[in-house]
Coordinates of C-alpha atoms in Angstrom, one line a residue:
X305 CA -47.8 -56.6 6.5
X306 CA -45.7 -54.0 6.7
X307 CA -42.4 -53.5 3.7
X308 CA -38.8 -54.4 4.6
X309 CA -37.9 -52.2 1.8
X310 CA -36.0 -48.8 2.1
X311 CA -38.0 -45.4 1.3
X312 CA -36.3 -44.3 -1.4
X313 CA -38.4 -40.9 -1.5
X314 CA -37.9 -40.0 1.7
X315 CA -33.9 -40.8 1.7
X316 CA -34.2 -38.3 -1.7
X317 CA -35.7 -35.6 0.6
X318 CA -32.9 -36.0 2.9
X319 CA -30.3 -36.5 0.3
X320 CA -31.6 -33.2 -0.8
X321 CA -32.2 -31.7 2.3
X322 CA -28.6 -32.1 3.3
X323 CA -27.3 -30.2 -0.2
X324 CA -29.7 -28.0 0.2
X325 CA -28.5 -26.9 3.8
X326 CA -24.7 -27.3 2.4
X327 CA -25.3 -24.3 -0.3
X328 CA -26.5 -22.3 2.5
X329 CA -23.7 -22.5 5.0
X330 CA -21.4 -21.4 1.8
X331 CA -23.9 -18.6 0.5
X332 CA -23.8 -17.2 4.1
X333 CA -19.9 -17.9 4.8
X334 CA -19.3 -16.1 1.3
X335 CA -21.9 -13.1 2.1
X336 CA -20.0 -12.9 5.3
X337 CA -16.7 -13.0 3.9
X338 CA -17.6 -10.1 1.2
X339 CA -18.8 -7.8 3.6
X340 CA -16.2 -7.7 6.0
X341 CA -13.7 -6.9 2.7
X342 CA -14.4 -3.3 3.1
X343 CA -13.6 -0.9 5.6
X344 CA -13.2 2.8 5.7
X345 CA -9.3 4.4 6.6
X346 CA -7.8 7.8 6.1
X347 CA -11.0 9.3 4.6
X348 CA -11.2 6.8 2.0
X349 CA -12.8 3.1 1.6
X350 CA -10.7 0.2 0.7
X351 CA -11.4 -3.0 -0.7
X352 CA -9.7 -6.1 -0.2
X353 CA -9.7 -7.9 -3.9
X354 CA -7.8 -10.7 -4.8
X355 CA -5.1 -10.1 -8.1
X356 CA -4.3 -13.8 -9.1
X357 CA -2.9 -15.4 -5.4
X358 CA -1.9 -12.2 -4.2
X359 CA -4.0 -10.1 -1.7
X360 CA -4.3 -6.2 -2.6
X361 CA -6.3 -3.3 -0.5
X362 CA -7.5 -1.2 -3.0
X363 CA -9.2 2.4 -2.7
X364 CA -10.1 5.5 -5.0
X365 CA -8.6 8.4 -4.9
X366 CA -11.4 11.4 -5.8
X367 CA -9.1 14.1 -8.0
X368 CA -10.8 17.2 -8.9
X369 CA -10.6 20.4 -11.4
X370 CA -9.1 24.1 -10.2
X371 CA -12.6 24.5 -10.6
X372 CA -13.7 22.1 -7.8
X373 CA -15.4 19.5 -10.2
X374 CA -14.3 16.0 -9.7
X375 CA -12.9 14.8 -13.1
X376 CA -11.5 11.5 -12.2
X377 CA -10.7 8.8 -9.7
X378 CA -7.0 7.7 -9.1
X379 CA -7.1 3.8 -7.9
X380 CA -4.4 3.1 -5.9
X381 CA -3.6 -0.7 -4.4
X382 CA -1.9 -1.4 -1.4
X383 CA 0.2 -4.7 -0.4
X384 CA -0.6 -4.7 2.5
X385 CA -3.3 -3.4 5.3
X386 CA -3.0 0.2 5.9
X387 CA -4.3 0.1 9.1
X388 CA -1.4 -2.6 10.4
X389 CA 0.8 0.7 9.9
X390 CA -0.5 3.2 11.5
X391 CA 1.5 2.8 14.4
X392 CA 4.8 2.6 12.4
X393 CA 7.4 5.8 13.6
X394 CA 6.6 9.4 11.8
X395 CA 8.7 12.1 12.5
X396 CA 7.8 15.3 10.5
X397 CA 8.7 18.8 10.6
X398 CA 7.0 21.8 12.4
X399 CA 3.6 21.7 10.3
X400 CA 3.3 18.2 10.1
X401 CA 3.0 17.6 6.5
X402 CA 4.7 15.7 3.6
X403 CA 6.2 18.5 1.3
X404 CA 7.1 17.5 -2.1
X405 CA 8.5 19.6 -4.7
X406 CA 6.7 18.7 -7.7
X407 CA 8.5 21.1 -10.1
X408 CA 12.0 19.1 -10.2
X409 CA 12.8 15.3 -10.5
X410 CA 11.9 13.7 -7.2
X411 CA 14.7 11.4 -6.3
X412 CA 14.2 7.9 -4.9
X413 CA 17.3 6.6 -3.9
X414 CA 18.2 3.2 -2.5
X415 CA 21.0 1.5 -0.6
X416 CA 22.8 -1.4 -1.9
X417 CA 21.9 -3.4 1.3
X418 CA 18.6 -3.7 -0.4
X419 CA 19.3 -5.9 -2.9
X420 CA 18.8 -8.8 -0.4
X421 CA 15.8 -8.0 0.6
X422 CA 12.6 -9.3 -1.4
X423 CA 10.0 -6.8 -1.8
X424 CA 12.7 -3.9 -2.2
X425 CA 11.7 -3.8 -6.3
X426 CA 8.3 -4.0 -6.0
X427 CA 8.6 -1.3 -3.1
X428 CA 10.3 1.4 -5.1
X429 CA 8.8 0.6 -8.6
X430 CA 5.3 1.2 -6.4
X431 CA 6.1 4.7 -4.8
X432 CA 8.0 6.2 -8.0
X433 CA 6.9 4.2 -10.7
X434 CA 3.3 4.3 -10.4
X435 CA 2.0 6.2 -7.0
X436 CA 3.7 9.4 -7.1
X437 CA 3.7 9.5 -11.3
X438 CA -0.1 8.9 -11.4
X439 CA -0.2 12.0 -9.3
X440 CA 1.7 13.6 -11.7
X441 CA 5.3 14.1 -10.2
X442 CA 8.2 13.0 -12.3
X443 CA 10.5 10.4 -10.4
X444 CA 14.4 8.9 -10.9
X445 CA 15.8 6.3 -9.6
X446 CA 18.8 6.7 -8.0
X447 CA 21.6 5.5 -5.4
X448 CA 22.8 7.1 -2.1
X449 CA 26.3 5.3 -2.1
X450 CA 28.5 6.7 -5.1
X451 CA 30.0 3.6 -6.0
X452 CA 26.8 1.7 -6.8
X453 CA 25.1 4.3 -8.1
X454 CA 28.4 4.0 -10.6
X455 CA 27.4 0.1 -11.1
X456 CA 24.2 0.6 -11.4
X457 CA 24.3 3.8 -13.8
X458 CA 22.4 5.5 -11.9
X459 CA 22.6 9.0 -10.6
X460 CA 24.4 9.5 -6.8
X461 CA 21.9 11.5 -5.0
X462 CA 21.7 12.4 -0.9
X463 CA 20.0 15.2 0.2
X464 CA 23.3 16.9 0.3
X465 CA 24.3 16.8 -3.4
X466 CA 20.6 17.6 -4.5
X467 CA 18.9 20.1 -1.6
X468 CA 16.4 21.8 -4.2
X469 CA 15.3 18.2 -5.1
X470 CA 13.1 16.2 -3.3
X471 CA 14.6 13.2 -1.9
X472 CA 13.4 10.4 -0.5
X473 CA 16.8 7.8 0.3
X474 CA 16.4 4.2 1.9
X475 CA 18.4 3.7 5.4
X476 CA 18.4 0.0 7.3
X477 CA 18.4 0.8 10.8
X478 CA 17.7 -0.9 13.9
X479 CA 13.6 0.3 13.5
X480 CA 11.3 1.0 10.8
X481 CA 10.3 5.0 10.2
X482 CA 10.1 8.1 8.2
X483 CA 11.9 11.0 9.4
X484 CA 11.8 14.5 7.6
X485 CA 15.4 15.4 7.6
X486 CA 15.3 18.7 6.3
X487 CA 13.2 20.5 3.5
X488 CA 13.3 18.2 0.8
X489 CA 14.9 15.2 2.3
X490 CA 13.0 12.1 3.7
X491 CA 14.7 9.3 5.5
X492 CA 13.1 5.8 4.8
X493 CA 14.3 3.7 7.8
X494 CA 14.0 -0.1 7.6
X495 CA 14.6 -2.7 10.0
X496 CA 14.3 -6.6 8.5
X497 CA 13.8 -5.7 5.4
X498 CA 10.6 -3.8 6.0
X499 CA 11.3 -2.1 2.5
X500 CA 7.5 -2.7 1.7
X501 CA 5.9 -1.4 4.9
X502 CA 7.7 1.7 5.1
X503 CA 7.0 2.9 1.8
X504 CA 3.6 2.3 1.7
X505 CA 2.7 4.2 5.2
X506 CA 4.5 7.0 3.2
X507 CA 2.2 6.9 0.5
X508 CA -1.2 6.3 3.0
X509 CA 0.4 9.5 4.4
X510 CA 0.3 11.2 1.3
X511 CA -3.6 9.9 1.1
X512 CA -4.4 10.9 4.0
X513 CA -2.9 14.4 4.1
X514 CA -5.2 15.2 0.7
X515 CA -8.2 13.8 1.6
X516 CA -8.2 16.3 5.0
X517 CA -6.7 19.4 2.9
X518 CA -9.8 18.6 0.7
X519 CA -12.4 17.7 3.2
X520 CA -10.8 21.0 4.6
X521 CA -10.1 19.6 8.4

């Protein structure tokens, strides 16, 4: 006669089947995830890394020597995806190009309208703080309205009172751009508080302006 009792070995096989099958699924889902974390923009390849809960696009920059010998790589992290603002409004002068002059105090200089919005901090402190210093240009805060410039003791700085300066001064607008104003002077336009988004096209700009003058294209 045949046993009323359960197979026990085969429901193990199953039991182990099943968590088997399960680790899979997640090994491929996570093999799939990690490899659509890179991409290739401006000349360079970014990774998309996590830094605690917040997401970061992160790339190396290659520097090199006067004598054409690559001596370092400068890793700079992005807030957001570079390639969401490539389409963002650039208006630059005849040639095209971001000119700054590195041999005085580049001036980053904000309006007192941004103090409402939340990213504005993190924004400057990212394109003077550490972008353009870990390429080795020297950057001030400052203000483009005198009297908070006097609350904030900082310096007042337009492109007016500082033309052999490069400045760079923060505008809220109606629409979110860059516009060359002059030699020198760059206009930072920001609709909705899109503090963060216009300055980091500025610096992929910078990025990828280098890597064609080095790639010579």
């Amino acid at each position: 006669p045949k046993s009323n009792e359960p197979n026990y070995d085969r429901q193990l096989k199953w039991i182990i089947g099943v968590i088997v099958a399960i680790f899979l699924i997640i090994a491929i889902a996570v093999l799939i995830r990690n490899s659509n974390t890179g991409f290739k923009y401006g000349g360079l390849k970014f990774e998309q890394i996590k830094y605690g809960e917040i997401d970061l696009y992160s790339t190396n920059v290659p520097m090199y020597d006067g004598a054409g010998k690559r001596v370092k790589d400068l890793t700079v992290d992005f807030r957001l995806d570079p390639r969401e603002l490539q389409d963002m409004r650039v208006l630059l002068g005849m040639d095209n190009e971001i000119k700054i002059n590195t041999d005085e105090l580049v001036y980053v200089s904000v309006d007192p309208r941004m103090e409402k919005c939340e990213d504005s901090g993190i924004s400057v402190i990212n394109l003077g703080g550490l972008f353009l210093k870990k390429a080795g240009v020297n950057t001030k805060i400052s203000s483009r309205n005198e009297s908070h410039a006097e609350k904030e003791a900082v310096p007042y700085v337009t492109c007016e009172t500082h033309p052999n300066n490069t400045v760079i001064m923060f505008q809220p607008t109606k629409e979110t751009g860059i516009y060359e104003l002059d030699v020198n002077c760059y206009q930072f336009r920001y609709e909705d508080c899109e503090v963060l988004e216009v300055t980091e096209r500025f610096q992929m700009l910078i990025l990828e302006q280098y890597m064609k003058n080095l790639n010579g294209n």
